[in-house]
Tab-separated table of C-alpha atoms and ligand atoms in Angstrom:
chain	number	residue	atom	x	y	z
A	217	UNK	CA	14.167	12.233	19.659
A	218	UNK	CA	11.747	9.319	19.767
A	219	UNK	CA	10.131	10.698	22.902
A	220	UNK	CA	9.213	14.035	21.325
A	221	UNK	CA	7.894	12.793	17.995
A	222	UNK	CA	4.313	11.826	17.418
A	223	UNK	CA	3.904	8.064	17.589
A	224	UNK	CA	0.260	8.118	18.605
A	225	UNK	CA	-1.334	5.634	16.207
A	226	UNK	CA	-4.729	5.818	17.910
A	227	UNK	CA	-7.868	7.634	16.827
A	228	UNK	CA	-7.439	10.017	19.731
A	229	UNK	CA	-4.323	11.547	18.126
A	230	UNK	CA	-5.017	15.305	18.373
A	231	UNK	CA	-2.868	16.153	15.334
A	232	UNK	CA	-4.996	13.870	13.165
A	233	UNK	CA	-8.135	15.160	14.871
A	234	UNK	CA	-7.250	18.718	13.835
A	235	UNK	CA	-6.960	17.631	10.179
A	236	UNK	CA	-9.957	15.335	10.024
A	237	UNK	CA	-12.757	17.893	9.542
A	238	UNK	CA	-11.216	19.239	6.326
A	239	UNK	CA	-10.745	15.669	5.126
A	240	UNK	CA	-14.426	14.854	5.586
A	241	UNK	CA	-15.353	18.056	3.740
A	242	UNK	CA	-13.187	16.966	0.826
A	243	UNK	CA	-14.675	13.464	0.809
A	244	UNK	CA	-18.152	15.040	0.813
A	245	UNK	CA	-17.208	17.226	-2.168
A	246	UNK	CA	-15.973	14.177	-4.098
A	247	UNK	CA	-19.217	12.360	-3.400
A	248	UNK	CA	-21.284	15.434	-4.371
A	249	UNK	CA	-19.587	15.343	-7.742
A	250	UNK	CA	-19.856	11.558	-8.118
A	251	UNK	CA	-23.564	11.571	-7.214
A	252	UNK	CA	-24.322	14.387	-9.576
A	253	UNK	CA	-22.611	12.591	-12.473
A	254	UNK	CA	-24.251	9.290	-11.560
A	255	UNK	CA	-27.662	10.953	-11.333
A	256	UNK	CA	-28.264	9.750	-7.788
A	257	UNK	CA	-29.214	11.439	-4.518
A	258	UNK	CA	-27.541	9.311	-1.858
A	259	UNK	CA	-24.339	7.322	-1.544
A	260	UNK	CA	-24.451	4.294	0.730
A	261	UNK	CA	-21.000	2.936	1.561
A	262	UNK	CA	-20.942	-0.597	2.949
A	263	UNK	CA	-17.956	-1.548	5.153
A	264	UNK	CA	-18.134	-5.188	4.093
A	265	UNK	CA	-19.064	-8.580	5.487
A	266	UNK	CA	-16.793	-11.131	7.163
A	267	UNK	CA	-15.733	-13.919	4.790
A	268	UNK	CA	-15.799	-17.535	5.896
A	269	UNK	CA	-13.265	-20.146	4.843
A	270	UNK	CA	-14.786	-22.924	2.730
A	271	UNK	CA	-16.743	-25.422	4.862
A	272	UNK	CA	-15.524	-23.689	7.987
A	273	UNK	CA	-16.845	-21.360	10.654
A	274	UNK	CA	-13.590	-19.388	10.741
A	275	UNK	CA	-13.374	-16.093	8.902
A	276	UNK	CA	-10.481	-14.580	7.010
A	277	UNK	CA	-9.052	-11.409	8.555
A	278	UNK	CA	-11.541	-8.638	7.836
A	279	UNK	CA	-10.466	-6.045	5.270
A	280	UNK	CA	-12.868	-3.132	5.175
A	281	UNK	CA	-14.028	-1.576	1.914
A	282	UNK	CA	-11.363	1.053	1.139
A	283	UNK	CA	-14.133	3.543	0.307
A	284	UNK	CA	-15.439	3.137	3.836
A	285	UNK	CA	-11.948	3.553	5.298
A	286	UNK	CA	-11.600	6.737	3.254
A	287	UNK	CA	-14.470	8.221	5.215
A	288	UNK	CA	-13.456	7.222	8.714
A	289	UNK	CA	-10.700	5.357	10.587
A	290	UNK	CA	-12.961	2.347	11.075
A	291	UNK	CA	-11.007	-0.605	9.753
A	292	UNK	CA	-12.637	-3.149	12.064
A	293	UNK	CA	-16.318	-2.418	11.675
A	294	UNK	CA	-18.043	-5.024	9.496
A	295	UNK	CA	-21.680	-4.787	8.417
A	296	UNK	CA	-21.810	-1.035	8.886
A	297	UNK	CA	-22.858	1.714	6.470
A	298	UNK	CA	-22.164	5.347	5.799
A	299	UNK	CA	-25.068	7.161	4.215
A	300	UNK	CA	-24.218	10.417	2.512
A	301	UNK	CA	-26.749	12.880	1.177
A	302	UNK	CA	-25.312	16.146	-0.199
A	303	UNK	CA	-25.820	18.995	2.240
A	304	UNK	CA	-26.427	16.724	5.219
A	305	UNK	CA	-24.087	15.486	7.910
A	306	UNK	CA	-22.979	11.964	6.937
A	307	UNK	CA	-24.831	9.236	8.771
A	308	UNK	CA	-22.953	6.261	10.188
A	309	UNK	CA	-24.977	3.121	10.783
A	310	UNK	CA	-22.709	1.455	13.306
A	311	UNK	CA	-23.208	-2.274	13.779
A	312	UNK	CA	-22.573	-3.369	17.329
A	313	UNK	CA	-23.966	-6.879	17.642
A	314	UNK	CA	-25.020	-8.477	20.876
A	315	UNK	CA	-22.432	-11.241	20.679
A	316	UNK	CA	-20.642	-13.012	23.470
A	317	UNK	CA	-18.527	-15.233	21.188
A	318	UNK	CA	-16.472	-12.481	19.635
A	319	UNK	CA	-15.195	-9.064	20.601
A	320	UNK	CA	-17.693	-6.419	19.482
A	321	UNK	CA	-16.908	-2.852	18.422
A	322	UNK	CA	-16.896	-0.559	21.422
A	323	UNK	CA	-18.881	2.632	21.720
A	324	UNK	CA	-17.909	5.151	19.068
A	325	UNK	CA	-15.034	7.184	20.404
A	326	UNK	CA	-12.295	9.321	18.859
A	327	UNK	CA	-11.769	12.461	16.825
A	328	UNK	CA	-14.059	11.237	14.041
A	329	UNK	CA	-17.301	10.831	16.029
A	330	UNK	CA	-18.460	14.456	15.954
A	331	UNK	CA	-18.472	14.409	12.142
A	332	UNK	CA	-21.209	11.790	11.872
A	333	UNK	CA	-24.807	11.317	12.809
A	334	UNK	CA	-24.194	7.937	14.417
A	335	UNK	CA	-26.969	5.343	14.601
A	336	UNK	CA	-26.017	2.265	16.566
A	337	UNK	CA	-27.748	-0.933	15.490
A	338	UNK	CA	-27.544	-4.343	17.149
A	339	UNK	CA	-29.202	-6.409	14.394
A	340	UNK	CA	-28.404	-6.225	10.682
A	341	UNK	CA	-32.076	-5.854	9.759
A	342	UNK	CA	-32.199	-2.610	11.761
A	343	UNK	CA	-29.937	-1.030	9.123
A	344	UNK	CA	-32.895	-0.767	6.732
A	345	UNK	CA	-34.667	1.902	8.761
A	346	UNK	CA	-31.594	4.164	8.636
A	347	UNK	CA	-31.223	4.087	4.853
A	348	UNK	CA	-32.987	6.576	2.554
A	349	UNK	CA	-36.505	5.368	1.785
A	350	UNK	CA	-36.113	5.917	-1.950
A	351	UNK	CA	-33.703	3.131	-2.627
A	352	UNK	CA	-33.879	3.851	-6.357
A	353	UNK	CA	-32.166	7.200	-5.684
A	354	UNK	CA	-29.239	5.491	-3.931
A	355	UNK	CA	-25.991	4.094	-5.160
A	356	UNK	CA	-24.223	1.523	-3.033
A	357	UNK	CA	-20.439	1.354	-2.935
A	358	UNK	CA	-18.960	-1.803	-1.536
A	359	UNK	CA	-18.546	-5.525	-1.967
A	360	UNK	CA	-21.974	-7.141	-1.829
A	361	UNK	CA	-21.807	-10.937	-1.987
A	362	UNK	CA	-25.221	-11.326	-0.427
A	363	UNK	CA	-28.148	-9.295	-1.806
A	364	UNK	CA	-29.438	-9.015	1.710
A	365	UNK	CA	-26.685	-6.479	2.460
A	366	UNK	CA	-27.862	-4.217	-0.386
A	367	UNK	CA	-31.246	-3.581	1.246
A	368	UNK	CA	-32.947	-3.227	-2.112
A	369	UNK	CA	-30.415	-0.869	-3.670
A	370	UNK	CA	-29.930	-1.934	-7.290
A	371	UNK	CA	-27.155	0.402	-8.379
A	372	UNK	CA	-24.054	-1.172	-6.916
A	373	UNK	CA	-20.633	0.316	-7.673
A	374	UNK	CA	-21.729	2.295	-10.752
A	375	UNK	CA	-18.635	2.863	-12.865
A	376	UNK	CA	-19.239	6.598	-13.331
A	377	UNK	CA	-19.180	7.265	-9.592
A	378	UNK	CA	-16.417	4.813	-8.752
A	379	UNK	CA	-14.138	6.257	-11.434
A	380	UNK	CA	-14.643	9.766	-10.080
A	381	UNK	CA	-13.927	8.681	-6.513
A	382	UNK	CA	-10.894	6.627	-7.508
A	383	UNK	CA	-9.410	9.335	-9.676
A	384	UNK	CA	-9.688	11.898	-6.891
A	385	UNK	CA	-8.269	9.512	-4.303
A	386	UNK	CA	-5.255	8.597	-6.414
A	387	UNK	CA	-4.538	12.135	-7.590
A	388	UNK	CA	-3.860	13.698	-4.202
A	389	UNK	CA	-3.947	12.985	-0.516
A	390	UNK	CA	-5.709	15.258	1.962
A	391	UNK	CA	-3.768	16.742	4.878
A	392	UNK	CA	-5.335	14.145	7.155
A	393	UNK	CA	-4.320	11.304	4.869
A	394	UNK	CA	-0.773	12.613	4.795
A	395	UNK	CA	-0.837	12.748	8.580
A	396	UNK	CA	-1.841	9.087	8.676
A	397	UNK	CA	0.783	8.183	6.094
A	398	UNK	CA	3.594	9.997	7.911
A	399	UNK	CA	2.631	8.017	11.000
A	400	UNK	CA	2.492	4.808	8.945
A	401	UNK	CA	6.010	5.611	7.698
A	402	UNK	CA	7.215	5.974	11.291
A	403	UNK	CA	5.479	2.775	12.290
A	404	UNK	CA	7.160	0.906	9.447
A	405	UNK	CA	10.539	2.489	10.198
A	406	UNK	CA	10.301	1.329	13.815
A	407	UNK	CA	9.857	-2.209	12.516
A	408	UNK	CA	12.681	-1.912	9.999
A	409	UNK	CA	15.131	-0.729	12.669
A	410	UNK	CA	14.210	-3.686	14.891
A	411	UNK	CA	14.401	-6.113	11.957
A	412	UNK	CA	17.862	-4.869	10.935
A	413	UNK	CA	19.047	-5.424	14.510
A	414	UNK	CA	17.581	-8.946	14.498
A	415	UNK	CA	19.381	-9.678	11.213
A	416	UNK	CA	22.678	-8.480	12.650
A	417	UNK	CA	22.155	-10.900	15.553
A	418	UNK	CA	21.886	-13.749	13.041
A	419	UNK	CA	18.245	-14.563	13.744
A	420	UNK	CA	16.164	-16.549	11.238
A	421	UNK	CA	13.467	-15.006	9.055
A	422	UNK	CA	10.649	-15.966	11.423
A	423	UNK	CA	12.317	-14.280	14.392
A	424	UNK	CA	13.099	-11.181	12.321
A	425	UNK	CA	9.420	-11.040	11.399
A	426	UNK	CA	8.479	-11.301	15.076
A	427	UNK	CA	10.884	-8.483	15.939
A	428	UNK	CA	9.220	-6.389	13.236
A	429	UNK	CA	5.711	-7.062	14.533
A	430	UNK	CA	6.780	-6.381	18.105
A	431	UNK	CA	8.342	-3.017	17.212
A	432	UNK	CA	5.380	-1.885	15.123
A	433	UNK	CA	2.818	-3.375	17.499
A	434	UNK	CA	1.199	-4.988	14.465
A	435	UNK	CA	-0.363	-8.421	14.458
A	436	UNK	CA	0.128	-10.197	11.123
A	437	UNK	CA	-3.429	-9.465	10.074
A	438	UNK	CA	-2.923	-5.727	10.677
A	439	UNK	CA	0.069	-5.409	8.362
A	440	UNK	CA	-0.737	-3.545	5.147
A	441	UNK	CA	0.670	-6.520	3.209
A	442	UNK	CA	2.447	-9.733	4.118
A	443	UNK	CA	5.995	-9.007	5.197
A	444	UNK	CA	8.780	-9.994	2.833
A	445	UNK	CA	11.621	-11.082	5.120
A	446	UNK	CA	14.160	-12.725	2.860
A	447	UNK	CA	17.618	-13.968	3.738
A	448	UNK	CA	20.201	-14.843	1.083
A	449	UNK	CA	18.813	-16.133	-2.253
A	450	UNK	CA	15.220	-15.776	-1.023
A	451	UNK	CA	15.635	-12.062	-1.800
A	452	UNK	CA	15.301	-12.939	-5.495
A	453	UNK	CA	11.698	-14.112	-5.031
A	454	UNK	CA	9.850	-10.848	-5.487
A	455	UNK	CA	6.925	-11.666	-3.217
A	456	UNK	CA	8.670	-14.104	-0.877
A	457	UNK	CA	6.418	-14.578	2.161
A	458	UNK	CA	7.665	-17.843	3.622
A	459	UNK	CA	9.357	-17.423	6.978
A	460	UNK	CA	12.144	-19.936	7.552
A	461	UNK	CA	12.346	-21.013	11.174
A	462	UNK	CA	16.063	-21.855	11.104
A	463	UNK	CA	18.891	-19.454	10.300
A	464	UNK	CA	20.879	-20.279	7.158
A	465	UNK	CA	24.266	-21.882	7.717
A	466	UNK	CA	25.931	-18.994	5.901
A	467	UNK	CA	24.210	-15.649	6.363
A	468	UNK	CA	24.977	-13.320	3.462
A	469	UNK	CA	22.174	-10.828	2.847
A	470	UNK	CA	18.798	-9.569	3.991
A	471	UNK	CA	16.007	-7.999	1.939
A	472	UNK	CA	13.032	-6.697	3.911
A	473	UNK	CA	9.906	-5.251	2.289
A	474	UNK	CA	7.490	-4.409	5.089
A	475	UNK	CA	5.111	-1.596	5.915
A	476	UNK	CA	3.081	-0.079	8.681
A	477	UNK	CA	-0.549	0.859	8.776
A	478	UNK	CA	-2.335	3.718	10.548
A	479	UNK	CA	-6.107	4.044	10.251
A	480	UNK	CA	-6.002	1.987	7.089
A	481	UNK	CA	-3.234	4.010	5.391
A	482	UNK	CA	-0.074	2.152	4.461
A	483	UNK	CA	3.625	2.594	4.206
A	484	UNK	CA	5.566	0.283	1.889
A	485	UNK	CA	9.279	0.220	2.652
A	486	UNK	CA	12.162	-1.935	1.411
A	487	UNK	CA	15.751	-2.084	2.556
A	488	UNK	CA	18.578	-4.483	1.717
A	489	UNK	CA	21.554	-5.312	3.921
A	490	UNK	CA	24.836	-7.148	3.453
A	491	UNK	CA	26.361	-9.324	6.137
A	492	UNK	CA	29.776	-7.915	5.345
A	493	UNK	CA	30.544	-9.162	1.814
A	494	UNK	CA	32.337	-6.279	0.190
A	495	UNK	CA	31.085	-6.738	-3.380
A	496	UNK	CA	27.492	-7.060	-2.278
A	497	UNK	CA	27.878	-4.028	0.008
A	498	UNK	CA	29.238	-2.055	-2.952
A	499	UNK	CA	26.311	-3.123	-5.114
A	500	UNK	CA	23.853	-2.000	-2.428
A	501	UNK	CA	25.655	1.348	-2.290
A	502	UNK	CA	25.312	1.709	-6.069
A	503	UNK	CA	21.614	0.907	-5.891
A	504	UNK	CA	21.205	3.387	-3.051
A	505	UNK	CA	22.751	6.112	-5.218
A	506	UNK	CA	20.537	5.085	-8.123
A	507	UNK	CA	17.398	5.126	-5.956
A	508	UNK	CA	18.201	8.582	-4.609
A	509	UNK	CA	18.813	9.814	-8.135
A	510	UNK	CA	15.333	8.633	-9.159
A	511	UNK	CA	13.740	10.157	-6.037
A	512	UNK	CA	15.430	13.473	-6.845
A	513	UNK	CA	13.609	13.504	-10.195
A	514	UNK	CA	10.137	13.253	-8.671
A	515	UNK	CA	8.126	16.427	-9.119
A	516	UNK	CA	4.767	17.507	-10.530
A	517	UNK	CA	4.663	17.302	-14.311
A	518	UNK	CA	7.053	14.355	-14.654
A	519	UNK	CA	5.693	11.399	-16.616
A	520	UNK	CA	6.156	8.384	-14.370
A	521	UNK	CA	6.671	6.183	-17.413
A	522	UNK	CA	9.749	8.277	-18.255
A	523	UNK	CA	10.975	7.841	-14.706
A	524	UNK	CA	10.627	4.083	-15.082
A	525	UNK	CA	12.489	4.055	-18.384
A	526	UNK	CA	15.156	6.365	-16.994
A	527	UNK	CA	15.621	3.906	-14.133
A	528	UNK	CA	16.295	1.139	-16.635
A	529	UNK	CA	19.064	3.257	-18.105
A	530	UNK	CA	20.509	3.739	-14.624
A	531	UNK	CA	20.231	-0.007	-13.972
A	532	UNK	CA	22.226	-0.588	-17.164
A	533	UNK	CA	24.914	1.664	-15.694
A	534	UNK	CA	24.989	-0.330	-12.454
A	535	UNK	CA	25.188	-3.605	-14.381
A	536	UNK	CA	28.168	-2.325	-16.360
A	537	UNK	CA	29.947	-0.698	-13.393
A	538	UNK	CA	29.542	-3.797	-11.233
A	539	UNK	CA	30.754	-6.128	-13.984
A	540	UNK	CA	27.459	-7.994	-14.296
A	541	UNK	CA	27.065	-6.999	-17.926
A	542	UNK	CA	28.846	-5.166	-20.714
A	543	UNK	CA	28.191	-3.818	-24.169
A	544	UNK	CA	26.707	-0.392	-23.460
A	545	UNK	CA	23.454	0.845	-21.985
A	546	UNK	CA	21.531	0.955	-25.276
A	547	UNK	CA	22.209	-2.708	-25.999
A	548	UNK	CA	21.337	-3.754	-22.439
A	549	UNK	CA	18.013	-1.924	-22.727
A	550	UNK	CA	17.073	-3.082	-26.207
A	551	UNK	CA	18.066	-6.718	-25.618
A	552	UNK	CA	15.966	-6.925	-22.459
A	553	UNK	CA	18.909	-7.387	-20.110
A	554	UNK	CA	17.856	-4.651	-17.685
A	555	UNK	CA	14.331	-6.117	-17.600
A	556	UNK	CA	15.703	-9.519	-16.638
A	557	UNK	CA	17.506	-7.966	-13.690
A	558	UNK	CA	14.652	-5.572	-12.749
A	559	UNK	CA	11.394	-7.173	-13.894
A	560	UNK	CA	8.986	-5.002	-11.881
A	561	UNK	CA	7.871	-1.402	-12.168
A	562	UNK	CA	9.674	1.461	-10.485
A	563	UNK	CA	6.696	1.906	-8.144
A	564	UNK	CA	3.003	2.631	-7.690
A	565	UNK	CA	0.531	4.911	-5.991
A	566	UNK	CA	0.187	4.328	-2.269
A	567	UNK	CA	-2.608	5.028	0.191
A	568	UNK	CA	-5.447	3.000	1.638
A	569	UNK	CA	-4.419	0.229	-0.696
A	570	UNK	CA	-0.736	-0.566	-0.950
A	571	UNK	CA	-1.093	-0.575	-4.703
A	572	UNK	CA	-3.543	2.269	-4.612
A	573	UNK	CA	-6.249	2.923	-7.139
A	574	UNK	CA	-6.059	5.099	-10.251
A	575	UNK	CA	-2.472	4.380	-11.262
A	576	UNK	CA	-3.529	4.000	-14.912
A	577	UNK	CA	-6.322	6.566	-15.020
A	578	UNK	CA	-6.015	9.374	-17.523
A	579	UNK	CA	-9.061	11.165	-16.216
A	580	UNK	CA	-12.094	10.691	-14.009
A	581	UNK	CA	-14.096	9.215	-16.873
A	582	UNK	CA	-12.067	6.047	-16.765
A	583	UNK	CA	-9.776	6.460	-19.781
A	584	UNK	CA	-6.517	4.678	-19.102
A	585	UNK	CA	-2.855	5.084	-20.005
A	586	UNK	CA	-0.956	1.960	-21.044
A	587	UNK	CA	2.474	1.100	-19.671
A	588	UNK	CA	5.344	1.469	-22.140
A	589	UNK	CA	5.694	-1.502	-24.453
A	590	UNK	CA	7.848	-4.207	-22.906
A	591	UNK	CA	7.072	-3.001	-19.368
A	592	UNK	CA	3.750	-4.647	-18.511
A	593	UNK	CA	4.241	-4.595	-14.748
A	594	UNK	CA	4.455	-0.837	-14.336
A	595	UNK	CA	1.460	0.063	-12.148
A	596	UNK	CA	1.608	3.840	-12.495
A	597	UNK	CA	1.559	5.407	-15.930
A	598	UNK	CA	0.412	8.940	-15.165
A	599	UNK	CA	1.978	12.357	-15.201
A	600	UNK	CA	2.733	13.160	-11.570
A	601	UNK	CA	0.547	15.677	-9.766
A	602	UNK	CA	1.193	17.651	-6.636
A	603	UNK	CA	-0.151	15.719	-3.657
A	604	UNK	CA	0.179	12.212	-5.103
A	605	UNK	CA	1.916	9.702	-2.838
A	606	UNK	CA	3.840	6.923	-4.523
A	607	UNK	CA	6.765	4.583	-4.148
A	608	UNK	CA	10.182	4.609	-5.759
A	609	UNK	CA	11.538	1.078	-5.574
A	610	UNK	CA	14.265	0.083	-8.010
A	611	UNK	CA	15.586	-3.434	-7.708
A	612	UNK	CA	18.218	-5.756	-9.096
A	613	UNK	CA	17.921	-9.527	-8.666
A	614	UNK	CA	19.314	-12.832	-9.869
A	615	UNK	CA	16.155	-14.529	-11.149
A	616	UNK	CA	17.253	-17.563	-13.139
A	617	UNK	CA	13.824	-17.982	-14.685
A	618	UNK	CA	14.316	-14.657	-16.471
A	619	UNK	CA	18.063	-14.723	-17.010
A	620	UNK	CA	17.830	-18.165	-18.633
A	621	UNK	CA	15.554	-16.628	-21.265
A	622	UNK	CA	18.488	-14.496	-22.378
A	623	UNK	CA	20.540	-17.513	-23.289
A	624	UNK	CA	20.620	-18.220	-26.972
A	625	UNK	CA	19.746	-14.601	-27.793
A	626	UNK	CA	22.114	-11.688	-28.572
A	627	UNK	CA	21.759	-10.748	-24.896
A	628	UNK	CA	23.655	-13.837	-23.792
A	629	UNK	CA	27.026	-12.382	-24.711
A	630	UNK	CA	26.222	-9.139	-22.841
A	631	UNK	CA	25.845	-10.883	-19.490
A	632	UNK	CA	28.851	-11.806	-17.389
A	633	UNK	CA	27.621	-15.193	-16.233
A	634	UNK	CA	30.376	-15.780	-13.681
A	635	UNK	CA	29.443	-12.476	-11.995
A	636	UNK	CA	25.806	-13.643	-12.031
A	637	UNK	CA	26.892	-16.900	-10.373
A	638	UNK	CA	28.757	-14.957	-7.704
A	639	UNK	CA	25.755	-12.739	-6.941
A	640	UNK	CA	23.129	-15.511	-6.965
A	641	UNK	CA	23.625	-16.555	-3.309
A	642	UNK	CA	22.774	-12.989	-2.252
A	643	UNK	CA	19.372	-12.995	-3.950
A	644	UNK	CA	18.809	-9.389	-4.845
A	645	UNK	CA	18.486	-5.776	-3.837
A	646	UNK	CA	15.480	-3.473	-3.586
A	647	UNK	CA	15.334	-0.066	-1.947
A	648	UNK	CA	11.890	1.465	-1.594
A	649	UNK	CA	10.792	4.853	-0.284
A	650	UNK	CA	7.388	6.528	-0.169
A	651	UNK	CA	7.286	10.069	-1.503
A	652	UNK	CA	4.756	12.862	-1.784
A	653	UNK	CA	4.916	14.808	-5.026
A	654	UNK	CA	5.442	18.544	-4.720
A	655	UNK	CA	5.434	21.262	-7.385
A	656	UNK	CA	9.219	21.101	-7.332
A	657	UNK	CA	10.624	17.997	-5.753
A	658	UNK	CA	9.080	15.719	-3.185
A	659	UNK	CA	8.710	14.949	0.493
A	660	UNK	CA	10.326	11.623	1.341
A	661	UNK	CA	8.079	10.181	4.048
A	662	UNK	CA	10.326	7.163	4.542
A	663	UNK	CA	13.693	8.900	4.867
A	664	UNK	CA	12.126	11.521	7.131
A	665	UNK	CA	10.750	8.788	9.388
A	666	UNK	CA	14.101	6.994	9.647
A	667	UNK	CA	15.870	10.302	10.308
A	668	UNK	CA	13.441	11.162	13.090
A	669	UNK	CA	13.916	7.772	14.715
A	670	UNK	CA	17.669	7.375	14.480
B	83	LIG	N1	5.354	-4.459	-1.032
B	83	LIG	C1	4.820	-4.575	-2.321
B	83	LIG	C2	5.389	-3.583	-3.217
B	83	LIG	O1	6.438	-3.069	-2.956
B	83	LIG	O2	4.806	-3.203	-4.188
B	84	MN	MN1	5.825	-1.035	-3.368
B	85	MN	MN1	7.230	-2.955	-1.047
């Protein structure tokens, strides 16, 4: 199966090439609209500048402006610019320094090149001659720490335009973006399969991480976010990114939250494994059923806030069935017990950014929708639309910092503290898939990728 499926992560992938032209047309349309509303004639999108560590000549890993990445699969091209004027072919000012200290970007090559008027420059000051002369008619979109990189453009990241671009980007993915994201799902799934095998061999977190990077062919700096590779109680630290070099004396559980990246588009996948303990295996199975129940409710028109609140009700059921709590679902919800066990949101939009833009946007004007009261960490509060890509990631953890807050309140008597003690050494459980919203139902990019690979 693996041999016949598309695992070409390069920018020569013909399937992506066939989808790219329509993507650029859509990006042009979004910019036409944004420019018109912003009262400007040209959009200048800056890829970004390398950032130096304090008092050092080393730079942090380069992360390109996501707006730039949305135009072209150029995630490693600092100090470059796209210049878009409605009705004209987009211009790409491609910075290729004469530099023998560092690798320099090669000659433009790949399915994207024919969609740009490419101007190669070797010095930053050469950029100026490729920008529209009337700088006052330009808007610049990008992170400008040094005025020099704005080349006299005053209107930087005007809210009107940025809101329009963000709203469109979060509301649906183009066919090309979906192609990248399906590949990113496969890339992540390759890593997860290798990591699960490394866990079953009893390897420490660091070695599991290496197995993941090897299988995905990702260097650390290319990962969409820092891998969470958590054995035993480390699984209860939501963003655990330490990597222990030694295996634990008693290996009980493994939570892995790790993604893949293709042309700047991310997958964001979590799985949890038991090392044989029956009760923990049963709890994972219950959470798996719960997660699939929530996924089955994803469709256009559903309010994601309702999905989040529904998940809390399901979590209450798992807490009762597993003996971790008692007293009925309503009490567990109202007394904050489910929030102590699942303190994060049920998911978020996904795309160029792992927590993609526009999760709170009510419309393109920038009005926002608040999360439900008592649920401040929910990052997506919108009614789902066809074409959105988002995560569904319920979790259940033993986080003493939160559970201790229940003591001395009416919630204390609802929690079975000896069951909590028994679960603590296993850390927690999260199961996370990436789904594309359809009119009725969804496409599960993650489960499809695993199915294709196994
Ligand atoms: N990996 C970060 C998240 O799941 O949101
Ligand atoms: Mn996520
Ligand atoms: Mn995740």
